Amino acid sequence: MAADSLQSSKLRSFLTLLGIILATTTLIAVMSIIHGMDLYIADSVSNMGSDGFRIVRIAFLGNFDPKKYLEMQKKNPQLSPDEFEYLKSKVTLAKELGMAAGRGASVSLGTQTLSNIGLNGGTSNWIMLGNTQLAAGRYFTEIEDSHHSTVAVLGADVKNNLFGDSDPIGKTIKIEGRPFTVIGVAVAKGSVFGQSQDAFVDIPVHTFFQIYSARQGINYAARALDQTVLEQSKDEIRMLLRVHRHLRPGQDDNFSVISSDALVGAWDRLTGAIAGTAIAVVSVFMIVGGVVIMNIMLAAVTERTHEIGIRKSVGARRQDILNQFLVESSMLAGIGGLIGVLLAWTIALLVRSATPVPMAVPASAVLTGVTLSVAVGLFFGIYPAQRASKLDPIEALRVER
């Protein structure tokens, strides 16, 4: 009977559902963006591992404060190779400690030149401290680094654009006019937000310093002995760096130590704010949709007063009438929720295929959207259903159809 009632007035039913559809679509779309970004953070940004961390000159993991940033630009000195060697000689709770620096560069082979390639200078253990894996060849050694060897490991995009299907190992490329021998090729990482992660070349860090100097852009990476001593390892390096920089007790650090859990925590705070805003928007849509459903159901009660009188006169109880209208209002809202799910899923597919935004629809979002819409239908259908159930059958029969 509820389905027949909805089918008898399709346009009115659709307009009634509009608020619920918009609310469910908004809810699932926001949850899909957050879920997709969560996967991206887990797979790409937090590639330090559960036992890894970085030491950088400046890092903001909370709200960006321009004033504070300018202060940090003035007081935070650049990290240096000397500080790295000092840490390397003193640290006891880290099984790996590496140093890297980077900049943009042009890479060429014959007459073909690639611009804006990420040139990374790293220590020989940098491959173990990041998320790079080798598809062919090898990484450079500590001896090659200390001897300023001109060897290079290519990202997948650089290899494909310069060499195509041919083997680049042992071949010579030029980085801003300087010859380098290719010794390895990295496994493709793909792109994030439309930006390729494979347009890079890795070279030994001391070779990088010899060409471009070691004045700026340096950062360190470390891995604790194991995850259980991660915090102690971070504190050890922090204390060593403070001692090397002669910072007094009470003085703020003039560097930043960040780990994967800190990045995930910062992301969770950001998504919490996004989710809070989304909940406010969804609540408005749901309330509007619920009020519309209540008004439509009140109109339905008025239109079907004679029918209610007939049903009561042949033995229908108040509970039967109540159930009839509650089922109708919840079905109405539930259909709106399902339409919202389909619309959000379609939007997610279009966004994922046409833009770099990583959207992924979680099953929990679908369940939440449909359940919430049905609950709204039940809640706002209670008053019309009660009004219908309380009609006097004699008075209801007197109403003309």
Coordinates of C-alpha atoms in Angstrom, one line a residue:
M1 CA 0.0 0.0 0.0
A2 CA 2.9 2.4 0.8
A3 CA 4.5 1.6 -2.6
D4 CA 1.2 2.2 -4.4
S5 CA 0.8 5.5 -2.6
L6 CA 4.3 6.7 -3.7
Q7 CA 3.8 5.5 -7.3
S8 CA 0.5 7.3 -7.6
S9 CA 2.2 10.7 -7.3
K10 CA 5.8 10.3 -8.7
L11 CA 6.6 14.0 -9.1
R12 CA 5.4 14.9 -5.6
S13 CA 7.3 11.9 -4.1
F14 CA 10.5 13.0 -6.0
L15 CA 10.2 16.7 -4.8
T16 CA 9.6 15.4 -1.3
L17 CA 12.7 13.3 -1.5
L18 CA 15.0 16.1 -2.8
G19 CA 16.2 17.2 0.7
I20 CA 17.0 13.6 1.7
I21 CA 18.7 12.9 -1.6
L22 CA 20.9 16.0 -1.2
A23 CA 21.7 15.2 2.4
T24 CA 22.7 11.6 1.6
T25 CA 24.7 12.5 -1.4
T26 CA 26.6 15.2 0.5
L27 CA 27.3 12.8 3.4
I28 CA 28.6 10.0 1.2
A29 CA 30.6 12.3 -1.0
V30 CA 32.4 13.9 1.9
M31 CA 33.0 10.5 3.5
S32 CA 34.3 9.2 0.2
I33 CA 36.8 12.0 -0.1
I34 CA 38.0 11.5 3.4
H35 CA 38.2 7.8 3.0
G36 CA 40.2 8.2 -0.3
M37 CA 42.5 10.6 1.3
D38 CA 43.0 8.3 4.3
L39 CA 44.1 5.6 1.9
Y40 CA 46.4 8.0 0.2
I41 CA 47.9 9.2 3.5
A42 CA 48.4 5.6 4.6
D43 CA 50.0 4.5 1.3
S44 CA 52.0 7.5 0.2
V45 CA 52.5 10.3 2.7
S46 CA 53.2 8.1 5.7
N47 CA 55.9 6.1 3.9
M48 CA 58.3 6.5 6.8
G49 CA 57.0 3.3 8.3
S50 CA 55.9 2.7 11.9
D51 CA 59.5 3.1 13.1
G52 CA 60.6 6.0 11.0
F53 CA 60.8 9.8 11.4
R54 CA 62.2 12.8 9.7
I55 CA 64.2 15.9 10.9
V56 CA 63.4 19.0 8.9
R57 CA 64.1 22.7 9.3
I58 CA 60.4 23.8 9.5
A59 CA 57.2 21.7 9.7
F60 CA 53.6 22.7 10.4
L61 CA 51.3 19.8 11.5
G62 CA 48.6 22.1 12.8
N63 CA 47.0 25.3 11.7
F64 CA 49.4 27.3 9.5
D65 CA 50.4 30.6 11.2
P66 CA 52.1 33.0 8.8
K67 CA 53.5 35.0 11.6
K68 CA 55.0 32.0 13.3
Y69 CA 56.3 30.8 9.9
L70 CA 58.2 34.0 9.4
E71 CA 59.6 33.7 12.9
M72 CA 60.8 30.2 12.2
Q73 CA 62.3 31.3 8.8
K74 CA 64.4 33.8 10.8
K75 CA 65.5 31.7 13.7
N76 CA 65.7 28.1 12.3
P77 CA 69.1 27.6 10.7
Q78 CA 69.5 25.2 7.8
L79 CA 70.3 21.6 8.6
S80 CA 73.9 20.8 7.5
P81 CA 76.2 17.9 6.7
D82 CA 78.3 18.6 9.8
E83 CA 75.3 18.2 12.0
F84 CA 74.4 15.0 10.2
E85 CA 77.9 13.6 10.8
Y86 CA 77.6 14.6 14.5
L87 CA 74.3 12.8 14.9
K88 CA 75.6 9.8 13.0
S89 CA 78.5 9.5 15.4
K90 CA 76.4 9.9 18.6
V91 CA 73.1 8.2 17.9
T92 CA 72.4 4.8 19.6
L93 CA 68.7 4.2 19.2
A94 CA 68.5 4.5 15.4
K95 CA 69.4 1.6 13.0
E96 CA 69.4 3.9 10.0
L97 CA 70.2 7.6 9.7
G98 CA 70.2 9.3 6.2
M99 CA 70.5 12.7 4.7
A100 CA 69.0 14.1 1.5
A101 CA 68.6 17.4 -0.4
G102 CA 66.7 18.2 -3.6
R103 CA 65.9 20.7 -6.3
G104 CA 64.5 20.8 -9.9
A105 CA 66.8 20.0 -12.8
S106 CA 66.8 19.3 -16.5
V107 CA 67.8 15.8 -17.7
S108 CA 68.7 15.0 -21.2
L109 CA 69.7 12.1 -23.5
G110 CA 71.0 13.2 -26.9
T111 CA 68.7 15.9 -28.2
Q112 CA 65.8 15.0 -25.9
T113 CA 65.5 17.1 -22.7
L114 CA 63.1 16.7 -19.8
S115 CA 62.5 19.8 -17.7
N116 CA 61.4 20.2 -14.0
I117 CA 62.7 16.8 -13.0
G118 CA 63.1 16.3 -9.2
L119 CA 66.8 15.8 -8.6
N120 CA 67.4 14.1 -5.2
G121 CA 70.8 13.8 -3.6
G122 CA 70.7 11.1 -0.9
T123 CA 72.9 8.9 1.3
S124 CA 73.4 5.3 0.2
N125 CA 70.7 4.1 2.6
W126 CA 68.1 6.6 1.5
I127 CA 66.3 3.9 -0.5
M128 CA 65.6 2.1 2.8
L129 CA 64.3 5.3 4.4
G130 CA 61.8 6.2 1.7
N131 CA 59.3 4.4 -0.4
T132 CA 61.5 3.7 -3.5
Q133 CA 62.0 0.2 -4.8
L134 CA 64.2 -0.9 -7.7
A135 CA 62.8 -2.4 -10.9
A136 CA 66.3 -2.9 -12.4
G137 CA 69.9 -2.3 -11.5
R138 CA 71.0 -1.2 -8.1
Y139 CA 71.3 1.8 -5.8
F140 CA 74.6 3.7 -5.3
T141 CA 76.9 2.6 -2.5
E142 CA 78.5 4.5 0.4
I143 CA 81.9 4.4 -1.4
E144 CA 80.3 6.0 -4.5
D145 CA 78.8 8.6 -2.3
S146 CA 82.0 9.5 -0.5
H147 CA 84.0 9.5 -3.8
H148 CA 81.4 11.9 -5.4
S149 CA 80.6 9.4 -8.2
T150 CA 78.4 10.6 -11.0
V151 CA 75.9 7.7 -10.9
A152 CA 72.1 8.0 -11.1
V153 CA 68.9 6.0 -10.4
L154 CA 66.0 7.0 -12.6
G155 CA 62.4 7.3 -11.8
A156 CA 60.0 5.3 -14.1
D157 CA 58.8 8.4 -16.0
V158 CA 62.4 9.6 -16.7
K159 CA 63.4 6.1 -17.9
N160 CA 60.3 5.7 -20.1
N161 CA 60.6 9.2 -21.7
L162 CA 64.3 8.9 -22.4
F163 CA 64.8 5.3 -23.1
G164 CA 61.4 3.8 -23.9
D165 CA 61.6 0.0 -23.8
S166 CA 65.4 -0.2 -24.1
D167 CA 67.6 -1.0 -21.1
P168 CA 69.1 2.2 -19.6
I169 CA 71.6 0.5 -17.2
G170 CA 75.1 1.5 -18.0
K171 CA 74.0 4.3 -20.4
T172 CA 75.0 8.0 -19.9
I173 CA 72.5 10.8 -19.4
K174 CA 73.2 14.5 -18.7
I175 CA 71.9 16.3 -15.7
E176 CA 72.1 20.0 -16.5
G177 CA 74.9 19.2 -18.9
R178 CA 76.9 16.9 -16.6
P179 CA 77.3 13.3 -17.6
F180 CA 75.9 10.6 -15.2
T181 CA 75.9 6.8 -15.6
V182 CA 72.6 5.1 -15.0
I183 CA 72.9 2.3 -12.5
G184 CA 69.3 1.7 -11.5
V185 CA 65.6 2.2 -12.3
A186 CA 62.9 2.6 -9.7
V187 CA 59.5 0.9 -9.6
A188 CA 56.7 3.1 -10.8
K189 CA 54.8 4.8 -7.9
G190 CA 52.0 6.4 -9.9
S191 CA 50.6 9.9 -9.4
V192 CA 48.9 11.7 -6.6
F193 CA 46.6 14.7 -7.2
G194 CA 47.6 14.6 -10.9
Q195 CA 51.3 15.0 -10.0
S196 CA 53.6 12.1 -11.0
Q197 CA 55.8 10.6 -8.3
D198 CA 58.1 9.0 -10.9
A199 CA 59.7 12.2 -12.5
F200 CA 62.8 12.1 -10.4
V201 CA 66.5 11.2 -10.5
D202 CA 68.5 10.1 -7.4
I203 CA 72.2 10.8 -7.1
P204 CA 74.7 10.5 -4.2
V205 CA 74.2 13.3 -1.8
H206 CA 77.9 14.4 -1.7
T207 CA 77.9 14.5 -5.5
F208 CA 74.8 16.8 -5.2
F209 CA 76.6 19.0 -2.7
Q210 CA 79.7 19.2 -4.9
I211 CA 77.6 20.5 -7.7
Y212 CA 75.0 22.6 -5.9
S213 CA 76.5 23.2 -2.5
A214 CA 75.1 22.2 0.9
R215 CA 73.6 25.5 2.0
Q216 CA 69.9 24.7 2.1
G217 CA 67.1 22.2 1.5
I218 CA 68.7 19.4 3.6
N219 CA 66.6 17.0 5.7
Y220 CA 67.4 13.9 7.7
A221 CA 65.5 10.6 8.0
A222 CA 65.9 7.9 10.6
R223 CA 64.6 4.5 11.6
A224 CA 64.4 3.5 15.2
L225 CA 65.8 0.2 16.4
D226 CA 62.2 -0.9 16.5
Q227 CA 58.8 0.6 17.0
T228 CA 58.8 0.2 20.8
V229 CA 61.7 2.7 21.1
L230 CA 60.5 5.2 18.4
E231 CA 59.7 8.0 20.9
Q232 CA 63.0 7.4 22.7
S233 CA 64.9 7.5 19.4
K234 CA 63.2 10.8 18.4
D235 CA 64.0 12.3 21.8
E236 CA 67.7 11.2 21.5
I237 CA 68.2 12.9 18.2
R238 CA 66.3 15.9 19.4
M239 CA 68.5 16.2 22.4
L240 CA 71.7 15.6 20.4
L241 CA 70.7 18.3 17.9
R242 CA 69.8 20.8 20.7
V243 CA 73.3 20.1 22.3
H244 CA 75.0 20.7 18.9
R245 CA 73.1 23.9 18.5
H246 CA 73.8 25.1 22.0
L247 CA 70.1 25.6 22.9
R248 CA 69.5 26.4 26.5
P249 CA 66.8 24.6 28.6
G250 CA 63.5 26.3 28.0
Q251 CA 64.4 27.5 24.5
D252 CA 62.2 26.2 21.7
D253 CA 63.6 23.8 19.2
N254 CA 64.8 25.5 16.0
F255 CA 64.1 22.4 13.9
S256 CA 61.2 19.9 13.6
V257 CA 61.0 16.2 14.2
I258 CA 58.0 14.5 12.5
S259 CA 56.9 10.9 12.3
S260 CA 54.2 9.0 10.4
D261 CA 51.8 9.1 13.4
A262 CA 52.2 12.9 13.7
L263 CA 51.3 13.2 10.0
V264 CA 48.3 10.9 10.5
G265 CA 47.3 12.8 13.6
A266 CA 47.4 16.1 11.7
W267 CA 45.4 14.6 8.9
D268 CA 42.8 13.3 11.4
R269 CA 42.4 16.7 12.9
L270 CA 41.9 18.2 9.5
T271 CA 39.3 15.5 8.4
G272 CA 37.6 16.0 11.8
A273 CA 37.0 19.7 10.9
I274 CA 35.8 18.7 7.4
A275 CA 33.5 16.1 8.8
G276 CA 32.1 18.5 11.4
T277 CA 31.3 21.0 8.6
A278 CA 29.7 18.2 6.5
I279 CA 27.6 17.1 9.4
A280 CA 26.2 20.6 9.8
V281 CA 25.3 20.8 6.1
V282 CA 23.8 17.3 6.1
S283 CA 21.8 18.1 9.2
V284 CA 20.2 21.2 7.5
F285 CA 19.4 19.1 4.5
M286 CA 18.0 16.3 6.6
I287 CA 15.8 18.6 8.7
V288 CA 14.5 20.3 5.6
G289 CA 13.8 16.9 4.0
G290 CA 12.2 15.7 7.2
V291 CA 9.9 18.7 7.5
V292 CA 8.8 18.3 3.8
I293 CA 8.1 14.6 4.5
M294 CA 6.0 15.5 7.5
N295 CA 4.0 18.1 5.6
I296 CA 3.4 15.7 2.7
M297 CA 2.3 12.9 5.1
L298 CA -0.1 15.4 6.8
A299 CA -1.5 16.2 3.4
A300 CA -1.8 12.4 2.7
V301 CA -3.7 12.0 6.0
T302 CA -6.2 14.7 5.0
E303 CA -6.6 13.2 1.5
R304 CA -7.1 9.6 2.8
T305 CA -9.4 10.5 5.8
H306 CA -12.3 8.6 4.3
E307 CA -10.1 5.6 3.6
I308 CA -8.9 5.6 7.2
G309 CA -12.6 5.7 8.4
I310 CA -13.4 2.7 6.3
R311 CA -10.4 0.7 7.6
K312 CA -11.3 1.5 11.2
S313 CA -14.9 0.6 10.7
V314 CA -14.0 -2.9 9.6
G315 CA -11.7 -3.5 12.5
A316 CA -8.3 -1.8 11.9
R317 CA -6.7 -0.8 15.2
R318 CA -4.9 2.4 15.9
Q319 CA -1.6 0.5 15.7
D320 CA -2.4 -0.7 12.2
I321 CA -3.0 2.9 10.9
L322 CA 0.1 4.1 12.7
N323 CA 2.2 1.4 11.1
Q324 CA 0.8 2.1 7.7
F325 CA 1.8 5.7 7.7
L326 CA 5.2 5.1 9.4
V327 CA 6.1 2.5 6.8
E328 CA 5.1 4.9 4.1
S329 CA 7.2 7.8 5.5
S330 CA 10.2 5.6 6.2
M331 CA 10.0 4.0 2.7
L332 CA 9.8 7.4 1.2
A333 CA 12.9 8.6 3.0
G334 CA 14.7 5.2 2.4
I335 CA 14.2 5.5 -1.3
G336 CA 15.7 9.0 -1.1
G337 CA 18.7 7.6 0.7
L338 CA 19.2 4.9 -2.0
I339 CA 19.0 7.5 -4.7
G340 CA 21.5 9.6 -2.8
V341 CA 23.8 6.6 -2.6
L342 CA 23.6 6.0 -6.3
L343 CA 24.2 9.7 -7.1
A344 CA 27.2 9.9 -4.7
W345 CA 28.7 6.7 -6.2
T346 CA 28.3 8.1 -9.7
I347 CA 30.0 11.4 -8.6
A348 CA 32.8 9.4 -7.0
L349 CA 33.4 7.5 -10.2
L350 CA 33.4 10.7 -12.3
V351 CA 35.7 12.6 -9.9
R352 CA 38.1 9.7 -9.7
S353 CA 38.4 9.2 -13.4
A354 CA 38.4 12.9 -14.4
T355 CA 40.3 14.6 -11.6
P356 CA 43.3 13.7 -9.3
V357 CA 41.1 13.6 -6.2
P358 CA 41.3 10.1 -4.7
M359 CA 37.7 9.3 -3.8
A360 CA 36.7 5.8 -2.5
V361 CA 33.2 5.0 -1.3
P362 CA 33.3 3.1 2.0
A363 CA 30.6 0.6 2.8
S364 CA 30.1 2.3 6.2
A365 CA 29.1 5.5 4.3
V366 CA 26.4 3.7 2.3
L367 CA 25.1 2.0 5.5
T368 CA 25.1 5.3 7.4
G369 CA 23.4 7.3 4.6
V370 CA 20.6 4.8 4.1
T371 CA 20.1 4.2 7.9
L372 CA 20.0 7.9 8.6
S373 CA 17.5 8.7 5.9
V374 CA 15.2 5.9 7.1
A375 CA 15.5 7.2 10.7
V376 CA 14.6 10.7 9.5
G377 CA 11.5 9.3 7.7
L378 CA 10.4 7.5 10.8
F379 CA 11.0 10.5 13.1
F380 CA 9.2 13.0 11.0
G381 CA 6.4 10.5 10.1
I382 CA 5.4 10.0 13.8
Y383 CA 3.2 13.0 14.1
P384 CA 1.2 12.5 10.9
A385 CA 0.9 8.7 11.7
Q386 CA -0.4 9.5 15.2
R387 CA -2.8 12.0 13.8
A388 CA -4.1 9.5 11.4
S389 CA -4.4 6.8 14.0
K390 CA -6.4 9.0 16.3
L391 CA -9.1 9.9 13.8
D392 CA -12.6 9.0 14.9
P393 CA -14.0 6.5 12.3
I394 CA -17.5 8.0 12.2
E395 CA -16.2 11.5 11.6
A396 CA -13.7 10.2 9.1
L397 CA -16.5 8.4 7.1
R398 CA -18.4 11.7 6.9
V399 CA -15.6 13.3 5.0
E400 CA -16.2 13.2 1.2
R401 CA -13.7 11.4 -0.9

